[in-house]
Coordinates of C-alpha atoms and ligand atoms in Angstrom, one line a residue:
X1 CA -28.2 -95.5 -3.3
X2 CA -30.0 -98.7 -4.8
X3 CA -29.4 -101.6 -1.9
X4 CA -27.2 -103.3 -4.1
X5 CA -25.0 -100.5 -4.8
X6 CA -25.2 -99.8 -1.2
X7 CA -23.9 -103.6 -0.3
X8 CA -21.2 -102.9 -3.0
X9 CA -20.3 -99.9 -1.6
X10 CA -19.7 -101.5 1.9
X11 CA -17.7 -104.4 0.4
X12 CA -15.2 -101.8 -0.7
X13 CA -14.7 -100.4 2.7
X14 CA -12.6 -102.1 5.6
X15 CA -14.6 -104.8 6.9
X16 CA -15.3 -103.9 10.5
X17 CA -16.1 -106.1 13.7
X18 CA -15.9 -105.8 17.4
X19 CA -16.8 -102.3 18.0
X20 CA -16.6 -101.3 21.8
X21 CA -17.2 -97.7 23.6
X22 CA -16.1 -96.1 26.6
X23 CA -18.3 -92.9 26.9
X24 CA -16.6 -90.7 29.7
X25 CA -17.4 -87.5 31.3
X26 CA -15.5 -85.6 29.1
X27 CA -14.2 -87.8 26.0
X28 CA -15.8 -90.8 24.2
X29 CA -13.4 -93.4 23.3
X30 CA -14.0 -96.1 20.5
X31 CA -11.8 -99.3 19.8
X32 CA -12.9 -101.5 16.7
X33 CA -11.2 -104.3 14.5
X34 CA -11.1 -104.0 10.9
X35 CA -9.6 -106.1 8.3
X36 CA -7.2 -104.1 6.1
X37 CA -8.4 -102.6 3.1
X38 CA -5.8 -105.0 1.0
X39 CA -8.2 -108.1 2.4
X40 CA -11.3 -106.4 0.9
X41 CA -11.9 -108.7 -1.4
X42 CA -15.0 -110.1 -3.7
X43 CA -17.0 -112.8 -2.9
X44 CA -15.2 -115.4 -5.5
X45 CA -12.2 -114.4 -3.7
X46 CA -13.4 -115.0 -0.1
X47 CA -15.5 -118.2 -1.4
X48 CA -12.1 -119.5 -3.5
X49 CA -8.8 -121.0 -2.2
X50 CA -6.9 -117.3 -2.1
X51 CA -7.9 -115.6 0.8
X52 CA -7.2 -111.8 0.6
X53 CA -5.7 -110.4 3.9
X54 CA -5.7 -114.2 5.4
X55 CA -2.4 -115.4 6.0
X56 CA -2.1 -118.9 4.4
X57 CA 1.0 -119.9 6.1
X58 CA -0.4 -119.4 9.3
X59 CA -3.2 -121.4 8.8
X60 CA -4.2 -124.6 10.6
X61 CA -6.8 -127.3 10.4
X62 CA -8.7 -125.2 12.9
X63 CA -8.2 -121.3 12.3
X64 CA -6.9 -119.5 10.0
X65 CA -5.7 -115.4 10.1
X66 CA -7.4 -112.1 9.3
X67 CA -4.8 -109.2 9.0
X68 CA -6.3 -106.1 10.2
X69 CA -6.5 -103.2 12.4
X70 CA -7.1 -102.5 15.9
X71 CA -8.5 -98.9 15.7
X72 CA -8.5 -96.4 18.3
X73 CA -10.4 -92.9 18.3
X74 CA -11.7 -90.6 20.6
X75 CA -14.7 -87.7 20.4
X76 CA -15.5 -85.3 22.9
X77 CA -18.3 -86.3 24.8
X78 CA -20.2 -83.1 24.2
X79 CA -20.0 -83.3 20.5
X80 CA -21.6 -87.1 20.9
X81 CA -23.3 -86.5 17.5
X82 CA -19.8 -86.5 15.7
X83 CA -19.0 -90.4 17.0
X84 CA -22.8 -91.1 16.1
X85 CA -22.3 -89.7 12.6
X86 CA -18.9 -91.8 12.2
X87 CA -20.6 -94.7 13.6
X88 CA -23.1 -94.3 11.1
X89 CA -20.7 -93.2 8.0
X90 CA -18.7 -96.4 8.6
X91 CA -21.9 -98.5 9.1
X92 CA -20.2 -100.1 12.1
X93 CA -23.4 -100.4 13.6
X94 CA -24.5 -103.0 10.9
X95 CA -22.1 -105.5 12.7
X96 CA -23.2 -105.2 16.3
X97 CA -25.2 -108.1 16.6
X98 CA -22.3 -109.8 14.4
X99 CA -20.1 -109.1 17.1
X100 CA -22.2 -110.3 20.0
X101 CA -22.2 -113.8 18.5
X102 CA -18.6 -113.9 18.1
X103 CA -15.8 -113.8 20.7
X104 CA -12.5 -112.8 21.7
X105 CA -9.9 -114.1 24.0
X106 CA -6.8 -111.8 24.7
X107 CA -4.8 -112.8 27.6
X108 CA -1.6 -114.1 26.5
X109 CA 1.8 -113.1 24.7
X110 CA 3.5 -115.0 21.6
X111 CA 6.9 -113.2 21.4
X112 CA 6.2 -109.9 21.7
X113 CA 3.0 -109.8 19.8
X114 CA -0.6 -110.5 20.5
X115 CA -3.2 -112.4 18.9
X116 CA -6.9 -111.8 18.6
X117 CA -9.1 -114.8 18.7
X118 CA -12.9 -114.2 17.4
X119 CA -15.3 -115.3 14.9
X120 CA -14.7 -112.5 12.6
X121 CA -17.4 -112.7 10.4
X122 CA -16.1 -111.4 7.2
X123 CA -19.1 -111.0 5.2
X124 CA -22.0 -108.9 5.7
X125 CA -25.5 -109.4 6.8
X126 CA -28.7 -109.4 5.0
X127 CA -31.4 -106.7 4.9
X128 CA -33.5 -108.6 7.5
X129 CA -30.5 -108.4 9.6
X130 CA -29.5 -105.0 8.6
X131 CA -33.3 -104.0 9.7
X132 CA -33.6 -105.8 13.2
X133 CA -33.2 -103.9 16.5
X134 CA -30.9 -106.4 18.0
X135 CA -27.6 -104.6 17.1
X136 CA -25.6 -104.7 20.4
X137 CA -22.4 -103.1 21.3
X138 CA -20.3 -103.5 24.2
X139 CA -20.2 -100.0 26.2
X140 CA -18.6 -98.7 29.3
X141 CA -18.4 -95.2 31.3
X142 CA -21.1 -93.4 32.7
X143 CA -21.9 -92.5 29.1
X144 CA -23.2 -96.2 28.1
X145 CA -26.2 -95.3 30.9
X146 CA -26.7 -91.7 30.1
X147 CA -26.6 -92.0 26.3
X148 CA -28.5 -95.4 25.8
X149 CA -31.7 -93.9 24.2
X150 CA -29.9 -91.3 21.9
X151 CA -28.1 -94.8 20.5
X152 CA -31.2 -96.7 20.4
X153 CA -32.9 -93.5 18.6
X154 CA -30.2 -92.5 16.1
X155 CA -28.6 -96.1 15.2
X156 CA -30.6 -98.5 16.7
X157 CA -27.7 -99.8 19.0
X158 CA -28.6 -101.1 22.1
X159 CA -25.4 -100.4 24.3
X160 CA -24.6 -103.6 26.3
X161 CA -23.4 -101.8 29.6
X162 CA -19.8 -103.1 30.9
X163 CA -18.5 -102.0 34.3
X164 CA -16.5 -98.9 34.2
X165 CA -14.0 -100.4 36.6
X166 CA -13.8 -103.9 35.5
X167 CA -13.0 -102.6 31.9
X168 CA -10.1 -100.2 33.2
X169 CA -8.6 -103.1 34.8
X170 CA -9.3 -105.7 31.9
X171 CA -7.6 -102.9 29.6
X172 CA -4.8 -102.5 31.8
X173 CA -3.8 -106.4 32.3
X174 CA -4.3 -107.1 28.9
X175 CA -1.8 -104.2 27.7
X176 CA 0.4 -104.8 30.3
X177 CA 0.8 -108.4 29.7
X178 CA 0.4 -108.9 25.9
X179 CA 1.8 -105.1 24.1
X180 CA 5.4 -105.0 24.0
X181 CA 6.7 -101.4 25.4
X182 CA 3.4 -100.7 26.9
X183 CA 4.7 -99.1 30.1
X184 CA 7.6 -96.6 30.8
X185 CA 8.9 -94.5 33.5
X186 CA 9.6 -90.7 32.6
X187 CA 11.5 -88.5 35.0
X188 CA 14.3 -85.6 33.9
X189 CA 12.8 -85.9 30.2
X190 CA 14.1 -89.7 30.0
X191 CA 11.5 -92.4 28.8
X192 CA 12.5 -95.7 29.8
X193 CA 10.0 -98.7 28.7
X194 CA 9.8 -101.3 31.6
X195 CA 9.3 -105.0 30.8
X196 CA 7.0 -106.4 32.7
X197 CA 7.2 -109.9 34.0
X198 CA 3.9 -111.4 33.9
X199 CA 4.2 -113.7 36.8
X200 CA 5.3 -110.8 38.7
X201 CA 2.7 -108.1 37.6
X202 CA -0.1 -107.9 40.4
X203 CA -0.4 -106.2 43.0
X204 CA -0.1 -103.0 41.3
X205 CA -2.1 -99.6 41.7
X206 CA -4.0 -98.3 38.6
X207 CA -4.4 -94.8 38.8
X208 CA -7.1 -93.5 36.1
X209 CA -6.8 -90.1 35.4
X210 CA -10.0 -89.2 33.5
X211 CA -12.4 -86.0 34.5
X212 CA -12.2 -87.6 37.9
X213 CA -9.6 -90.0 39.1
X214 CA -10.0 -93.7 39.9
X215 CA -7.4 -95.5 42.2
X216 CA -7.9 -99.3 41.8
X217 CA -6.1 -101.8 43.6
X218 CA -5.6 -104.9 41.0
X219 CA -4.8 -108.0 42.2
X220 CA -5.3 -110.3 39.9
X221 CA -7.0 -110.7 36.3
X222 CA -10.3 -109.9 37.3
X223 CA -9.6 -109.7 41.1
X224 CA -9.5 -105.6 42.0
X225 CA -11.0 -102.9 44.5
X226 CA -11.5 -99.2 44.1
X227 CA -9.6 -98.1 47.0
X228 CA -9.5 -94.5 46.3
X229 CA -10.7 -91.5 44.1
X230 CA -10.5 -87.9 43.6
X231 CA -12.7 -85.2 41.8
X232 CA -9.5 -82.8 41.4
X233 CA -8.7 -84.3 38.1
X234 CA -8.0 -84.2 34.1
X235 CA -11.8 -82.2 34.3
X236 CA -10.6 -79.7 36.9
X237 CA -7.2 -78.6 35.0
X238 CA -9.1 -78.5 31.8
X239 CA -12.3 -76.7 33.6
X240 CA -10.2 -74.4 35.6
X241 CA -7.5 -73.6 32.8
X242 CA -10.2 -73.0 30.4
X243 CA -12.0 -70.2 32.8
X244 CA -8.4 -68.7 33.7
X245 CA -6.8 -68.3 30.8
X246 CA -9.7 -68.3 28.2
X247 CA -7.8 -70.9 25.9
X248 CA -10.1 -72.7 23.5
X249 CA -8.6 -76.2 23.4
X250 CA -7.1 -78.8 26.0
X251 CA -4.0 -79.2 23.8
X252 CA -3.6 -74.8 23.5
X253 CA -3.8 -75.3 27.7
X254 CA -0.9 -77.9 27.6
X255 CA 0.8 -75.9 25.4
X256 CA 0.6 -72.7 27.4
X257 CA 1.7 -74.9 30.3
X258 CA 5.0 -75.7 28.3
X259 CA 5.9 -72.2 28.0
X260 CA 4.9 -71.0 31.5
X261 CA 6.7 -70.7 35.1
X262 CA 5.1 -71.3 37.8
X263 CA 7.2 -69.6 40.2
X264 CA 5.1 -66.5 39.3
X265 CA 2.2 -67.5 40.8
X266 CA 3.0 -70.3 43.3
X267 CA 4.5 -69.3 46.6
X268 CA 7.8 -71.3 47.1
X269 CA 9.3 -72.4 50.2
X270 CA 12.1 -69.8 49.9
X271 CA 9.7 -67.0 49.2
X272 CA 8.8 -68.1 52.9
X273 CA 11.9 -68.6 54.7
X274 CA 13.7 -66.0 52.7
X275 CA 15.4 -67.5 50.1
X276 CA 16.9 -70.4 52.0
X277 CA 15.6 -74.0 52.2
X278 CA 13.8 -75.5 55.6
X279 CA 16.2 -78.1 55.5
X280 CA 15.3 -79.8 58.6
X281 CA 12.3 -81.2 57.2
X282 CA 13.4 -82.0 54.1
X283 CA 12.1 -79.1 52.0
X284 CA 14.2 -77.0 49.6
X285 CA 13.6 -73.4 49.0
X286 CA 12.2 -74.4 45.6
X287 CA 9.6 -76.4 46.8
X288 CA 6.2 -75.0 46.1
X289 CA 5.0 -74.2 49.4
X290 CA 1.7 -72.8 48.4
X291 CA 0.3 -73.3 45.1
X292 CA -1.0 -70.2 43.4
X293 CA -0.2 -68.6 47.1
X294 CA 1.8 -65.4 45.5
X295 CA -1.5 -64.3 44.1
X296 CA -2.7 -63.4 47.6
X297 CA 0.3 -61.1 48.5
X298 CA 0.7 -59.4 45.4
X299 CA -1.8 -56.6 44.2
X300 CA -2.7 -58.4 40.7
X301 CA -5.3 -58.9 38.8
X302 CA -6.1 -62.3 36.8
X303 CA -5.3 -59.8 33.6
X304 CA -1.9 -59.1 35.1
X305 CA -0.6 -62.6 35.2
X306 CA 0.5 -64.3 32.2
X307 CA -2.0 -67.3 30.8
X308 CA 1.3 -69.6 30.4
X309 CA 2.3 -69.1 34.2
X310 CA -1.4 -69.8 35.4
X311 CA -1.5 -73.0 33.2
X312 CA 1.9 -74.3 34.3
X313 CA 0.8 -73.6 38.3
X314 CA -2.6 -75.3 37.6
X315 CA -1.0 -78.3 36.1
X316 CA 1.6 -78.5 38.4
X317 CA -1.1 -78.3 41.5
X318 CA -2.9 -81.1 39.9
X319 CA -0.4 -83.4 38.8
X320 CA 1.5 -83.3 42.1
X321 CA -2.3 -83.7 44.0
X322 CA -2.6 -86.8 42.0
X323 CA 1.0 -87.9 42.4
X324 CA 0.8 -87.4 46.2
X325 CA -2.6 -89.3 46.6
X326 CA -1.5 -92.0 44.4
X327 CA 1.6 -92.4 46.3
X328 CA -0.3 -92.5 49.7
X329 CA -3.1 -95.3 48.5
X330 CA 0.2 -97.3 47.7
X331 CA 1.5 -96.8 50.9
X332 CA -1.7 -98.2 52.3
X333 CA -1.5 -101.1 50.6
X334 CA 2.3 -101.8 50.5
X335 CA 2.1 -101.3 46.5
X336 CA 5.4 -100.4 44.8
X337 CA 4.2 -100.1 41.0
X338 CA 1.5 -97.1 40.2
X339 CA 0.6 -97.2 36.7
X340 CA -1.1 -93.9 35.6
X341 CA -3.9 -94.2 32.7
X342 CA -6.6 -91.7 31.2
X343 CA -6.6 -89.0 28.8
X344 CA -5.1 -86.4 31.2
X345 CA -1.8 -87.8 30.6
X346 CA -1.9 -87.4 27.2
X347 CA 1.9 -88.4 27.3
X348 CA 2.7 -84.6 27.9
X349 CA 6.3 -84.2 29.5
X350 CA 5.5 -82.0 32.2
X351 CA 2.7 -83.6 33.6
X352 CA 4.6 -87.4 33.5
X353 CA 7.3 -85.6 35.1
X354 CA 5.6 -83.6 38.0
X355 CA 3.6 -86.9 38.8
X356 CA 7.0 -88.9 38.8
X357 CA 8.7 -86.3 41.0
X358 CA 5.9 -86.2 43.4
X359 CA 5.5 -90.1 43.3
X360 CA 9.6 -90.2 43.8
X361 CA 9.6 -87.5 46.4
X362 CA 6.8 -88.6 48.8
X363 CA 8.0 -92.5 48.8
X364 CA 11.6 -91.5 48.9
X365 CA 12.4 -93.3 45.9
X366 CA 10.6 -96.4 47.1
X367 CA 7.6 -96.6 44.6
X368 CA 7.6 -95.9 41.0
X369 CA 5.4 -94.0 38.4
X370 CA 4.8 -95.9 35.5
X371 CA 3.1 -94.9 32.4
X372 CA 1.2 -96.2 29.7
X373 CA 1.5 -95.7 25.8
X374 CA -2.2 -96.4 25.3
X375 CA -3.1 -94.4 28.4
X376 CA -6.7 -93.3 27.3
X377 CA -8.0 -96.4 26.2
X378 CA -8.1 -98.7 29.0
X379 CA -11.8 -98.5 29.4
X380 CA -12.6 -99.1 25.8
X381 CA -10.1 -101.9 25.4
X382 CA -11.6 -103.8 28.5
X383 CA -15.1 -103.3 27.1
X384 CA -13.6 -104.7 23.7
X385 CA -12.5 -107.5 25.2
X386 CA -15.4 -108.4 27.0
X387 CA -16.7 -109.9 23.6
X388 CA -14.7 -112.9 24.8
X389 CA -16.8 -113.8 27.4
X390 CA -19.8 -114.3 25.1
X391 CA -17.9 -117.1 22.8
X392 CA -15.1 -119.5 22.8
X393 CA -13.7 -120.7 26.3
X394 CA -10.0 -122.0 25.4
X395 CA -7.6 -119.6 26.5
X396 CA -4.3 -119.4 23.8
X397 CA -2.8 -116.0 23.0
X398 CA -5.2 -114.0 20.6
X399 CA -4.2 -110.9 19.5
X400 CA -1.1 -110.6 17.4
X401 CA 0.5 -107.0 17.4
X402 CA 2.6 -106.2 14.3
X403 CA 3.2 -103.0 14.4
X404 CA 1.8 -100.4 16.8
X405 CA 1.1 -96.8 15.6
X406 CA 0.3 -94.4 18.2
X407 CA -0.1 -91.7 17.9
X408 CA -1.1 -91.3 14.2
X409 CA -3.6 -90.0 12.0
X410 CA -5.6 -92.1 9.5
X411 CA -8.6 -93.9 8.8
X412 CA -10.6 -90.6 9.6
X413 CA -11.2 -90.0 6.0
X414 CA -13.3 -91.1 3.4
X415 CA -16.9 -91.5 3.7
X416 CA -17.5 -88.1 3.4
X417 CA -16.0 -88.1 7.0
X418 CA -13.3 -85.1 8.0
X419 CA -11.1 -85.9 10.5
X420 CA -10.5 -82.6 11.6
X421 CA -13.9 -81.8 12.8
X422 CA -14.3 -84.2 15.3
X423 CA -11.2 -86.0 16.1
X424 CA -8.0 -85.3 17.5
X425 CA -5.6 -87.2 15.1
X426 CA -2.8 -87.0 17.6
X427 CA -4.6 -89.7 19.6
X428 CA -5.9 -91.8 17.2
X429 CA -4.0 -94.7 15.8
X430 CA -4.1 -98.3 15.4
X431 CA -2.2 -101.5 16.3
X432 CA -1.9 -103.8 13.1
X433 CA -2.9 -107.4 14.0
X434 CA -4.2 -110.5 13.2
X435 CA -7.2 -112.1 13.9
X436 CA -7.4 -115.4 14.4
X437 CA -10.7 -117.2 13.0
X438 CA -12.4 -120.2 12.9
X439 CA -12.3 -122.0 9.8
Ligands
ATP1 N1 -9.0 -83.4 23.3 C1 -9.4 -83.3 24.7 N2 -10.6 -82.8 25.1 C2 -10.7 -82.5 25.9 N3 -10.2 -83.2 27.3 C3 -9.4 -83.8 27.1 C4 -8.6 -83.9 25.8 N4 -7.6 -84.5 25.5 C5 -6.9 -85.0 27.0 N5 -8.0 -84.3 27.7 C6 -8.0 -84.5 29.4 O1 -8.3 -85.8 29.4 C7 -9.6 -85.7 30.4 C8 -10.5 -86.6 30.0 O2 -9.9 -88.1 30.4 P1 -10.6 -89.4 29.9 O3 -11.2 -89.3 28.6 O4 -9.7 -90.7 30.4 O5 -11.7 -89.4 30.8 P2 -13.4 -89.6 31.0 O6 -13.8 -90.7 30.8 O7 -13.7 -88.6 29.9 O8 -14.1 -89.0 32.2 P3 -14.6 -89.8 33.4 O9 -13.7 -91.3 33.3 O10 -14.4 -89.4 34.6 O11 -16.2 -90.1 33.4 C9 -10.1 -84.6 30.2 O12 -10.7 -83.9 31.6 C10 -8.8 -83.8 30.1 O13 -8.1 -83.4 31.3
PAU2 C1 -17.5 -90.8 38.7 C2 -16.1 -91.8 37.9 C3 -15.7 -93.1 38.2 C4 -16.4 -91.5 36.5 O1 -15.5 -92.3 35.4 C5 -14.8 -90.7 37.8 O2 -14.8 -89.4 37.5 C6 -14.1 -90.8 39.5 O3 -13.7 -91.5 39.7 N1 -14.1 -89.5 40.0 C7 -13.7 -89.4 41.0 C8 -15.0 -89.4 42.1 C9 -14.3 -89.5 43.8 O4 -13.9 -90.5 43.9 O5 -14.2 -88.5 44.3

């Protein structure tokens, strides 16, 4: 393609800025902002008084607003080349150093909406800039270290590493403060959104259930301590589930678990106590006494068990364990609210129900398990927001949420990009928002 044609074709795509990555042990999470395609304008329009995509009514002397989307995408880390191809197909790497010279501030709320302030450069960089090797994007997670050379080699991108725990906390704080209907409880099939009072947010326990589990006591905006963790997490569920059931995808394993009956494999209190409760110590006959315990006394091979029942027992064992350790840590520090994030949760009803029951059971109703709508993107959002540290320092509200659409399949089309090959559309989505830009 001729250079001029290439430039022209880029001008017809969404205009992208502020890309951040969280490269975890199992999944890569990506967040980026793009001005909506309707705002894809000609240079004449851009330079003229009519600015497509910019809400003129919101303009003031210093700022105007650019409508767009905050995109959320995930890829499997083992298929990192798909992430690299996506960045390349969308030309995202070319916006990298524009981003570092710009800034974002997102720490407040305007009438259930949030506003992202930054200097978004809607233009395109010249060929010299495209050719230089100073493209830098914010990245967190272990993969920001592990794959730094790969990104440099394949895309000419330098990964600017952001601490994983700081990113998780920044992402969670932002979501809890700025996004309406972000946190919810889930119990007995009922989902209830919880309105968070900004002045009464801290302290809380953040439990991020990724491949492994991190438990972080959060006391303020950048005030936190990782107080515990466990290696029995999402990777354990997926890894053991894959071996035991032979299923091919995480979603298949979750679906199996939905149809299973854990009592077939788990040893219940009633199995030990002849069908009765052990009331003296508060255990009902249906309480699991020993996960997978029935397999010991029954003369059965793995093949004799239904994959559904194995998946159910496994999910219950791991979710219970996480709920219990989370509660014990909340108890250690007198924390009443426990927020669960990470892609293991996956908005899966049975997972959330099991965790809620565990927290409720152990705390005797004192502590509450809360879940987050953007559960898997805490780290990526935190890294995304770290762009703000490079620039403007005033701190009014920055990202205006107009309409949140999660989960949703979109924007994985075009540019020869096949959504079905690399991205699980159930988890990809976007938030409609406005970026405040300096005039
Ligand atoms: N499509 C999927 N493919 C694989 N795992 C998935 C998928 N969807 C959800 N999961 C679950 O999410 C977990 C990964 O969650 P997450 O992305 O939050 O962690 P990570 O960043 O990869 O791990 P870590 O933070 O420990 O490095 C997996 O271990 C699995 O349990
Ligand atoms: C190592 C990390 C932080 C990588 O994300 C995560 O997988 C984790 O918290 N694992 C649990 C490690 C532990 O504390 O036992």
